[in-house]
PDB file of C-alpha atoms and ligand atoms in Angstrom:
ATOM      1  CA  UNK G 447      86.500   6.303 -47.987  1.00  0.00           C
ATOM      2  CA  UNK G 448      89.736   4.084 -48.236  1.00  0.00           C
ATOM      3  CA  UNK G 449      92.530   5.733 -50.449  1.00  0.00           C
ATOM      4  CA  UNK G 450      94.620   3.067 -52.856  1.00  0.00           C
ATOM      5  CA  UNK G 451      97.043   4.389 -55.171  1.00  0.00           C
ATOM      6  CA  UNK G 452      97.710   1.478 -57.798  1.00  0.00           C
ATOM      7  CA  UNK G 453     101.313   1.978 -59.703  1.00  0.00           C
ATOM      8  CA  UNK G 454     101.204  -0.025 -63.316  1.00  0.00           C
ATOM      9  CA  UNK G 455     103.223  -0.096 -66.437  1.00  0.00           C
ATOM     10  CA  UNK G 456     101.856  -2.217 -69.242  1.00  0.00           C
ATOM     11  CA  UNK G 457      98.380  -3.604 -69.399  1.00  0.00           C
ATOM     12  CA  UNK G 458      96.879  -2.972 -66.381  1.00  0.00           C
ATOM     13  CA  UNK G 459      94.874  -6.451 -65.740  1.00  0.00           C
ATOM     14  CA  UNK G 460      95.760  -6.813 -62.401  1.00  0.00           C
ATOM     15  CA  UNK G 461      94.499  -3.364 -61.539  1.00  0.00           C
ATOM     16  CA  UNK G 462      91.268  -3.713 -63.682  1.00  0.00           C
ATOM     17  CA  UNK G 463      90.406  -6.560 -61.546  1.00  0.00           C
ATOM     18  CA  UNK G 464      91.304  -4.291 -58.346  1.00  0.00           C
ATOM     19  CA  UNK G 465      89.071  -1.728 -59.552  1.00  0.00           C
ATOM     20  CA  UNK G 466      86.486  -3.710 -60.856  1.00  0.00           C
ATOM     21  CA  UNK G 467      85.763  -5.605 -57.276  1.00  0.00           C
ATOM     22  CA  UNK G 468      83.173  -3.352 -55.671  1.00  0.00           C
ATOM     23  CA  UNK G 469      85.910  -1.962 -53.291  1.00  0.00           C
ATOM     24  CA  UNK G 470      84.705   0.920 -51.112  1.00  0.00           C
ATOM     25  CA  UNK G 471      88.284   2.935 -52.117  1.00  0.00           C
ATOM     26  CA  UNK G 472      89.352   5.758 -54.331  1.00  0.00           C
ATOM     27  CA  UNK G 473      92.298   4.883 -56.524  1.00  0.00           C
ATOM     28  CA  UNK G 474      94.572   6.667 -58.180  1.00  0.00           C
ATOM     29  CA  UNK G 475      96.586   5.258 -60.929  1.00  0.00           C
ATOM     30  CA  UNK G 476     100.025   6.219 -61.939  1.00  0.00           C
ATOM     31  CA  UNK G 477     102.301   4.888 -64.428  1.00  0.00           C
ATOM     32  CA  UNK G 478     106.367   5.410 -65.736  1.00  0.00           C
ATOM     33  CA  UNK G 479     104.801   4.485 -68.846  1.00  0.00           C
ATOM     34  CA  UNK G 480     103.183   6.687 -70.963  1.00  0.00           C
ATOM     35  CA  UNK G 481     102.221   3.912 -73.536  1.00  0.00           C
ATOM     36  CA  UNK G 482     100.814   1.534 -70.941  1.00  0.00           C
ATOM     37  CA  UNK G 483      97.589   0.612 -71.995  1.00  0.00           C
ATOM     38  CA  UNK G 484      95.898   0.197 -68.596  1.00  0.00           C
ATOM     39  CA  UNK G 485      95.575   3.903 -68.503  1.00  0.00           C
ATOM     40  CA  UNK G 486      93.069   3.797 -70.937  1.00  0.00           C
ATOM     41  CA  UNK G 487      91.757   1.256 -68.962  1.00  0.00           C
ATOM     42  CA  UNK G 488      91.896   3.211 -65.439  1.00  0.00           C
ATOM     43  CA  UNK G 489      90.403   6.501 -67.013  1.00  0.00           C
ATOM     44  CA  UNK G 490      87.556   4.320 -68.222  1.00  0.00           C
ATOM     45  CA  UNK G 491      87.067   2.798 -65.091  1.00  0.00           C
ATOM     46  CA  UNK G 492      86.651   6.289 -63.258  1.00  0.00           C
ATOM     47  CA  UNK G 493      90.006   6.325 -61.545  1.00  0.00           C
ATOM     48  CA  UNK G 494      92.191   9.619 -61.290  1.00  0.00           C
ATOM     49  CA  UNK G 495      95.545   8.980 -63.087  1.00  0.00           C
ATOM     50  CA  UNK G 496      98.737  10.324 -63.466  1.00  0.00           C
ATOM     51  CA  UNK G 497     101.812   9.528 -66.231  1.00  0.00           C
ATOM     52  CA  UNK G 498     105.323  10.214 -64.298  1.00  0.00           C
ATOM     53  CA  UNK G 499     107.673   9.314 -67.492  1.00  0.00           C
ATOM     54  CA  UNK G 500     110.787   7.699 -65.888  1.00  0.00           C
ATOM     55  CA  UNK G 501     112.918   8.926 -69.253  1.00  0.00           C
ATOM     56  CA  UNK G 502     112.601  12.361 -68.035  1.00  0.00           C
ATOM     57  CA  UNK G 503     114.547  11.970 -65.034  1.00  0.00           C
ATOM     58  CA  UNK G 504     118.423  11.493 -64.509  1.00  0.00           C
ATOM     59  CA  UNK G 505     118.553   9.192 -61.886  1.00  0.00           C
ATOM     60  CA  UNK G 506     116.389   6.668 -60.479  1.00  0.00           C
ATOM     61  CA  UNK G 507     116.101   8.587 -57.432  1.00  0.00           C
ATOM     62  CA  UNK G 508     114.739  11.686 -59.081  1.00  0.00           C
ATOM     63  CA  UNK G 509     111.970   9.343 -60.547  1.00  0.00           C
ATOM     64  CA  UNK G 510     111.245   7.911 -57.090  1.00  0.00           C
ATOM     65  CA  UNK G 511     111.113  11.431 -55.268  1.00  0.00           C
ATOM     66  CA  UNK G 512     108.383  12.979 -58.265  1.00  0.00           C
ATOM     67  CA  UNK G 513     106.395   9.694 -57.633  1.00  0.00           C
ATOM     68  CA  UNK G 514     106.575   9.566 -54.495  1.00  0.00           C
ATOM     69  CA  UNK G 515     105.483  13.486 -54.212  1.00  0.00           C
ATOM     70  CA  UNK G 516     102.484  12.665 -56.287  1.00  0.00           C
ATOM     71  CA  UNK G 517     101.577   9.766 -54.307  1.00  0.00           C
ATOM     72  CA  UNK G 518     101.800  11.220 -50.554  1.00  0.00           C
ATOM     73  CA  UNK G 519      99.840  14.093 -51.615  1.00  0.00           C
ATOM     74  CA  UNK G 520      96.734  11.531 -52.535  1.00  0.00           C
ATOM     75  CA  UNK G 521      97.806  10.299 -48.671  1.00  0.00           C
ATOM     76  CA  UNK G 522      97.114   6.577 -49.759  1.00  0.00           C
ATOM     77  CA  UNK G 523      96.070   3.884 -47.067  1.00  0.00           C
ATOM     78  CA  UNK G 524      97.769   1.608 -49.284  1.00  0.00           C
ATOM     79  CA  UNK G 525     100.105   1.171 -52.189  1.00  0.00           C
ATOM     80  CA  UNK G 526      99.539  -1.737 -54.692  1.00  0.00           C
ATOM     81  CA  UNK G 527     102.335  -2.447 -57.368  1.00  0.00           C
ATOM     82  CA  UNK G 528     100.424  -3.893 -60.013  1.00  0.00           C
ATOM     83  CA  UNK G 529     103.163  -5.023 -62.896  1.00  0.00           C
ATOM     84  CA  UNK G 530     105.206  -2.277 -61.969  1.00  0.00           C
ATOM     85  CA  UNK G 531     108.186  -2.483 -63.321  1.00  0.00           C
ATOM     86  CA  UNK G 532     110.677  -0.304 -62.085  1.00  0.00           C
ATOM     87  CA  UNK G 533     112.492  -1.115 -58.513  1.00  0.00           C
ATOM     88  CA  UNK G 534     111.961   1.214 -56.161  1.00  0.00           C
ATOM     89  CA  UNK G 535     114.407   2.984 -53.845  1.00  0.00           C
ATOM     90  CA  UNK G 536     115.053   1.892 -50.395  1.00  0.00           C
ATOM     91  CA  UNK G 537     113.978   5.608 -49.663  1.00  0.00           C
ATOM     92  CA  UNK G 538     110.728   5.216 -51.584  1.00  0.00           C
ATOM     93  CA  UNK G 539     110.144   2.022 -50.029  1.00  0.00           C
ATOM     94  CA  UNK G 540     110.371   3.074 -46.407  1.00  0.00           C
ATOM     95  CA  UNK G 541     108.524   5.927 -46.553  1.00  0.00           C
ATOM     96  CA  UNK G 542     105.545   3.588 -47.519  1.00  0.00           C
ATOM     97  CA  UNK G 543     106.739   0.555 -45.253  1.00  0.00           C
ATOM     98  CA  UNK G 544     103.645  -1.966 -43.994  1.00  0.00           C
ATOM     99  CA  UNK G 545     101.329  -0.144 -46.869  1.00  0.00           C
ATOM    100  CA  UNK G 546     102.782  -1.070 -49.945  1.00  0.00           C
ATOM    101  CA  UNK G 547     101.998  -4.641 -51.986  1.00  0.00           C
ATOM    102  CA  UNK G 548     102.721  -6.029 -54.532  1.00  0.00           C
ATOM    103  CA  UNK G 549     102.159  -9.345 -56.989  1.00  0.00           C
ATOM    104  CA  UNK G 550     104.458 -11.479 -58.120  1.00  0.00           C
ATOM    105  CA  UNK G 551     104.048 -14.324 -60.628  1.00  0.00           C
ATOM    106  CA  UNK G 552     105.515 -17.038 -59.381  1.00  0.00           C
ATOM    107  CA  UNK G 553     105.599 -18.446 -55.876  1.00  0.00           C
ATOM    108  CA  UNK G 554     107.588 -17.091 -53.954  1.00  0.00           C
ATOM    109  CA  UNK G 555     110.625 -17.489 -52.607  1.00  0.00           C
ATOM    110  CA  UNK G 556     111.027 -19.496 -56.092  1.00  0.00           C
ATOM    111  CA  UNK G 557     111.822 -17.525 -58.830  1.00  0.00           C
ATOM    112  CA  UNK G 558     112.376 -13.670 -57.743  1.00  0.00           C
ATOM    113  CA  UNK G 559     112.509 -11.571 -60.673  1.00  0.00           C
ATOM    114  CA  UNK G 560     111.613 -12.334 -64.220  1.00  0.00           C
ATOM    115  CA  UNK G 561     110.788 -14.840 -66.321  1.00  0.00           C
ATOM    116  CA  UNK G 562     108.905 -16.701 -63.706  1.00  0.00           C
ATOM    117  CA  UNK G 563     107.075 -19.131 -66.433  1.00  0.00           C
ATOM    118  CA  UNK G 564     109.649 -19.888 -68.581  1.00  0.00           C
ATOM    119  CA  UNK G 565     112.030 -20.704 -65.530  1.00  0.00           C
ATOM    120  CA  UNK G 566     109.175 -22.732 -63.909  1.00  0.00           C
ATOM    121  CA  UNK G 567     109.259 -25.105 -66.976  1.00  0.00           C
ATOM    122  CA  UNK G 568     112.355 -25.248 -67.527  1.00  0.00           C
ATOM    123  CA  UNK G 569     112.900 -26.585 -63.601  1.00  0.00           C
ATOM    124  CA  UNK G 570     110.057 -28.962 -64.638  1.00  0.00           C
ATOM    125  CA  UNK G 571     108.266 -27.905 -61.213  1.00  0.00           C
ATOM    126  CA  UNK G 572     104.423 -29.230 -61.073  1.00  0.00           C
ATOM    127  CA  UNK G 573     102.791 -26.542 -59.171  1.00  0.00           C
ATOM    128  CA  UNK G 574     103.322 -23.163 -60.446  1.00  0.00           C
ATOM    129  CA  UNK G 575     100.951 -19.838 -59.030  1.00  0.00           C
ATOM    130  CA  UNK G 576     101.657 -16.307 -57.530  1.00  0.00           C
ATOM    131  CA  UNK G 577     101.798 -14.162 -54.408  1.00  0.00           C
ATOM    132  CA  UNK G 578     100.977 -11.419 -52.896  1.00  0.00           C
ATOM    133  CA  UNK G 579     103.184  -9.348 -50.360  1.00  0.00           C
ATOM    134  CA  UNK G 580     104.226  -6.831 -48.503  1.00  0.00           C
ATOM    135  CA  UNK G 581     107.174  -4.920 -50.681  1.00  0.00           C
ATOM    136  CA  UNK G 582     110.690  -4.074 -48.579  1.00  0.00           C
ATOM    137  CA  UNK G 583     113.653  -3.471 -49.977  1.00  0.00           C
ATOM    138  CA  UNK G 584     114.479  -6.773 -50.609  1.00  0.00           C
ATOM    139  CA  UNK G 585     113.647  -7.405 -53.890  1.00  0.00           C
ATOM    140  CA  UNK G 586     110.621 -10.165 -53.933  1.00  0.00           C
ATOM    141  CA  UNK G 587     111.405 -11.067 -50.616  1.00  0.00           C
ATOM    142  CA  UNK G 588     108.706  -8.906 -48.189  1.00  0.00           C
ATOM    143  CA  UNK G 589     106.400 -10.969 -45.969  1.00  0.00           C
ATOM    144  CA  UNK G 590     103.814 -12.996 -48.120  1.00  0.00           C
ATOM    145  CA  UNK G 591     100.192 -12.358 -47.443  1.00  0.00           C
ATOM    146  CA  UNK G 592      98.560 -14.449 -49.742  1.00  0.00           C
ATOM    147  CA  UNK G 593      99.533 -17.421 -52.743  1.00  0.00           C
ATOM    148  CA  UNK G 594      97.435 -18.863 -55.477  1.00  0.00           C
ATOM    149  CA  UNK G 595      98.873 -22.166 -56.942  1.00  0.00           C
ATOM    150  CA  UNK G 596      98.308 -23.875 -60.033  1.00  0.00           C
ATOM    151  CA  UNK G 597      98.976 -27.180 -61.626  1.00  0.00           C
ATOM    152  CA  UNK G 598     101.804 -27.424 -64.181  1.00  0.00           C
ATOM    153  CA  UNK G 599     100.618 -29.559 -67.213  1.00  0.00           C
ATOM    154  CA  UNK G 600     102.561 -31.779 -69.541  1.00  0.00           C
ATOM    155  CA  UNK G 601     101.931 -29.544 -72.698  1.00  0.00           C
ATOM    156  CA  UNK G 602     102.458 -26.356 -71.315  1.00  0.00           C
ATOM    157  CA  UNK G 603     103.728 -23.516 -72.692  1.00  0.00           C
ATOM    158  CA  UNK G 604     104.818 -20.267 -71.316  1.00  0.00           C
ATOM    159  CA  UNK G 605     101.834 -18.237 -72.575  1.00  0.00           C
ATOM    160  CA  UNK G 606      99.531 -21.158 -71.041  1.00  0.00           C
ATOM    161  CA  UNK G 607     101.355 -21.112 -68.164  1.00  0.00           C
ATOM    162  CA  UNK G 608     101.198 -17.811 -68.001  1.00  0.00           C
ATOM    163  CA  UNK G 609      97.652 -17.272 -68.562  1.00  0.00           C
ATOM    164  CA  UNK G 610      96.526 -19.989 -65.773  1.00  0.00           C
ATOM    165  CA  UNK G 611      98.920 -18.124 -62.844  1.00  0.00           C
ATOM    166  CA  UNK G 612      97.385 -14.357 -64.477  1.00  0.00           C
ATOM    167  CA  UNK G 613      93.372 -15.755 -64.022  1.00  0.00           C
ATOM    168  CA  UNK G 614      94.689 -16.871 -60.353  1.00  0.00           C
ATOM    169  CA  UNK G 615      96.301 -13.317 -59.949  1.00  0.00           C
ATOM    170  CA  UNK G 616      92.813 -11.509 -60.433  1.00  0.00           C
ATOM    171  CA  UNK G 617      91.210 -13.858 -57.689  1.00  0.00           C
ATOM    172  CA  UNK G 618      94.132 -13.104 -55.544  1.00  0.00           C
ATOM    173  CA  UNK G 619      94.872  -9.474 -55.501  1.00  0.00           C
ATOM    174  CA  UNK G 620      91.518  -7.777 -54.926  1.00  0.00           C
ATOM    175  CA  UNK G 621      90.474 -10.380 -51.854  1.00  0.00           C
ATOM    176  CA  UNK G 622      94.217  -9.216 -50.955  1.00  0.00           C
ATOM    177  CA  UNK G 623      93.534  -5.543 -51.201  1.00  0.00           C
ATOM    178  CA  UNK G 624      89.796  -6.083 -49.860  1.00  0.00           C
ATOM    179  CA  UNK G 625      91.824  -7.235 -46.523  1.00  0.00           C
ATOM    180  CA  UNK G 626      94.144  -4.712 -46.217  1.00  0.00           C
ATOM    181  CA  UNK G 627      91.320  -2.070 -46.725  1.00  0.00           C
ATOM    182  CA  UNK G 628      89.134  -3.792 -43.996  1.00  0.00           C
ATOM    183  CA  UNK G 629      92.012  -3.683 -41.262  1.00  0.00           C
ATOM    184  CA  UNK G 630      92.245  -7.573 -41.184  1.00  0.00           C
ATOM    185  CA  UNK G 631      96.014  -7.930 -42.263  1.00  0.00           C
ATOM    186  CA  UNK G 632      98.110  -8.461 -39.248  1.00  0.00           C
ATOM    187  CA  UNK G 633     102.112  -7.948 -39.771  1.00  0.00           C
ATOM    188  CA  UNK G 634     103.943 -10.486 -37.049  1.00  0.00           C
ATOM    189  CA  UNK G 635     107.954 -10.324 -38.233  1.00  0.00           C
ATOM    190  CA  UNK G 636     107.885 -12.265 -41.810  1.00  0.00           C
ATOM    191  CA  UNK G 637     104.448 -14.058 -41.050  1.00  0.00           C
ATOM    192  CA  UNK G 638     100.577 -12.798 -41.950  1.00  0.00           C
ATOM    193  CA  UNK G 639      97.816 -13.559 -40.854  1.00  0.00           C
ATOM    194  CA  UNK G 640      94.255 -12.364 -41.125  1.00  0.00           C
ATOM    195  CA  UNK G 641      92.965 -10.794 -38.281  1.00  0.00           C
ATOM    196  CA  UNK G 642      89.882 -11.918 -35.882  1.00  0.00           C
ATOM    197  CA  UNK G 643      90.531 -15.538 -37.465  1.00  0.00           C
ATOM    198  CA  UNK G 644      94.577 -15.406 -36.425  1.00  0.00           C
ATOM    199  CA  UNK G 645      94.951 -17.664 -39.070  1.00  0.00           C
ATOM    200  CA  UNK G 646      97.222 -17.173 -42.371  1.00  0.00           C
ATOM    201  CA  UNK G 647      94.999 -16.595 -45.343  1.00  0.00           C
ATOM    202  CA  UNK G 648      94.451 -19.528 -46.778  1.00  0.00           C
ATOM    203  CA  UNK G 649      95.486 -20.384 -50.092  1.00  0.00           C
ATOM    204  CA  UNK G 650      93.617 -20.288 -53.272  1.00  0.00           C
ATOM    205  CA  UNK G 651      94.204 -23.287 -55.295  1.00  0.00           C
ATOM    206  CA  UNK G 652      92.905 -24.162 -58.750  1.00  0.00           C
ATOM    207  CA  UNK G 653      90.304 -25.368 -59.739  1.00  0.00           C
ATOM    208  CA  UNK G 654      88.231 -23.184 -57.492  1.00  0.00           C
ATOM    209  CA  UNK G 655      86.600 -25.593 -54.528  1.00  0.00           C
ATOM    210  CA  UNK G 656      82.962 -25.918 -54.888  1.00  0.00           C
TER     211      UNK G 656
HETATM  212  C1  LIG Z 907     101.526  -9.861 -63.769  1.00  0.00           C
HETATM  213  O1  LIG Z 907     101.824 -11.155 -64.183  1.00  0.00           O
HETATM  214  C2  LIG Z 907     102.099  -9.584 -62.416  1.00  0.00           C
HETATM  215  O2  LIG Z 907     102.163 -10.723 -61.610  1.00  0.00           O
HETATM  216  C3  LIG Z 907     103.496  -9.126 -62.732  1.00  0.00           C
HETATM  217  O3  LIG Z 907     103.376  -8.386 -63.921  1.00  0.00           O
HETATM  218  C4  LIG Z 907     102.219  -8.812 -64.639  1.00  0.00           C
HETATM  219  C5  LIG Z 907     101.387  -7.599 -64.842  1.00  0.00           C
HETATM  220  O4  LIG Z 907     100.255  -7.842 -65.630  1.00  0.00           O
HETATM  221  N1  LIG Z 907     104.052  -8.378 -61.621  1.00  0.00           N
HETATM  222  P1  LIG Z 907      99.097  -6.759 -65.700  1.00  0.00           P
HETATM  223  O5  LIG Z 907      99.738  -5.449 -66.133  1.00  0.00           O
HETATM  224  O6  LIG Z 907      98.465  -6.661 -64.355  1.00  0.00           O
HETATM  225  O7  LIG Z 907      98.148  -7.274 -66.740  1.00  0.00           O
END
């Protein structure tokens, strides 16, 4: 059985949709946040969890070294940032290089960092979406794996913006994960492709295709 530690810090949708794909995996769930919500969420969906409360630490790096303790003793196959919101230390990210992923709302390489909706309006762009991809430690800027777009409509807001790229971000991440997991993800410098098909993943794009 496939080991996936998922790191969250607010609501958790992304990971409910990892956990809820039928993914032959054992997750573990940890969070800085002992308010986030999605651990309700991860307890209810069977998953071992963990709270690692960032305010008790000095430094950033002391955080990174008690999560990243916690998480090589689960020895993961893969790490998934899902809404994580902390950035990680180089040292935390190399000790999980080519196994840890995360999504990003926006996509990429437009808008790294926040605000990705808002900022996407305001540039008045017309397609919109997110990624998935590999994290290094350049922030938002690790090989992309996979990219969901969507259509940017006349009367959008941010929340409806928002909530069109988030429905595209539970399609995206657990087909993501679901490759990883199955060995098909092949790392070639900055460009993925799927394995057996040597092709990059293609895109999702809304609406769905029928
Ligand atoms: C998502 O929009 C994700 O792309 C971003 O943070 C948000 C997390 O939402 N990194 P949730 O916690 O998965 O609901």
């Amino acid at each position: 059985m496939k080991r996936v530690a998922i790191l969250i810090s607010g609501r958790g949708s992304n990971m409910k949709a990892i956990l809820d794909a039928g993914l032959a995996a054992r997750f573990f769930v940890l969070t800085n946040n002992p308010a986030a919500s999605g651990l309700e969420t991860a307890k209810q969906c069977g998953a071992q969890t963990a709270v690692i409360d960032h305010r008790q630490f000095p430094d950033r790096a002391g955080f990174d070294t008690a999560l990243a303790r916690q998480i090589q003793d689960f020895a993961p196959d893969l790490v998934v940032l899902a809404g994580f919101m902390r950035i990680l230390t180089d040292t935390f990210v190399h000790q999980f290089s080519g196994r840890i992923i995360n999504i990003h709302p926006s996509l990429l390489p437009a808008f790294p960092g926040t605000d990705t909706h808002r900022r996407a309006l305001a540039e008045g762009v017309k397609l919109h979406g997110c990624t998935v991809h590999f994290v290094t430690s350049d922030l938002d800027r690790g090989p992309v794996i996979a990219q969901a777009a969507v259509p940017v409509l006349a009367d959008d807001d941010e929340h409806a913006l928002a909530a069109r790229v988030l429905e595209q971000e539970h399609r995206l991440f657990p087909a993501a994960v679901g490759w990883f997991l199955d060995g098909r993800l092949r790392l070639d410098g900055r460009r993925v492709t799927l394995n057996a098909i040597g092709a990059p993943p293609a895109p999702l794009l809304y609406p769905e295709p029928r």
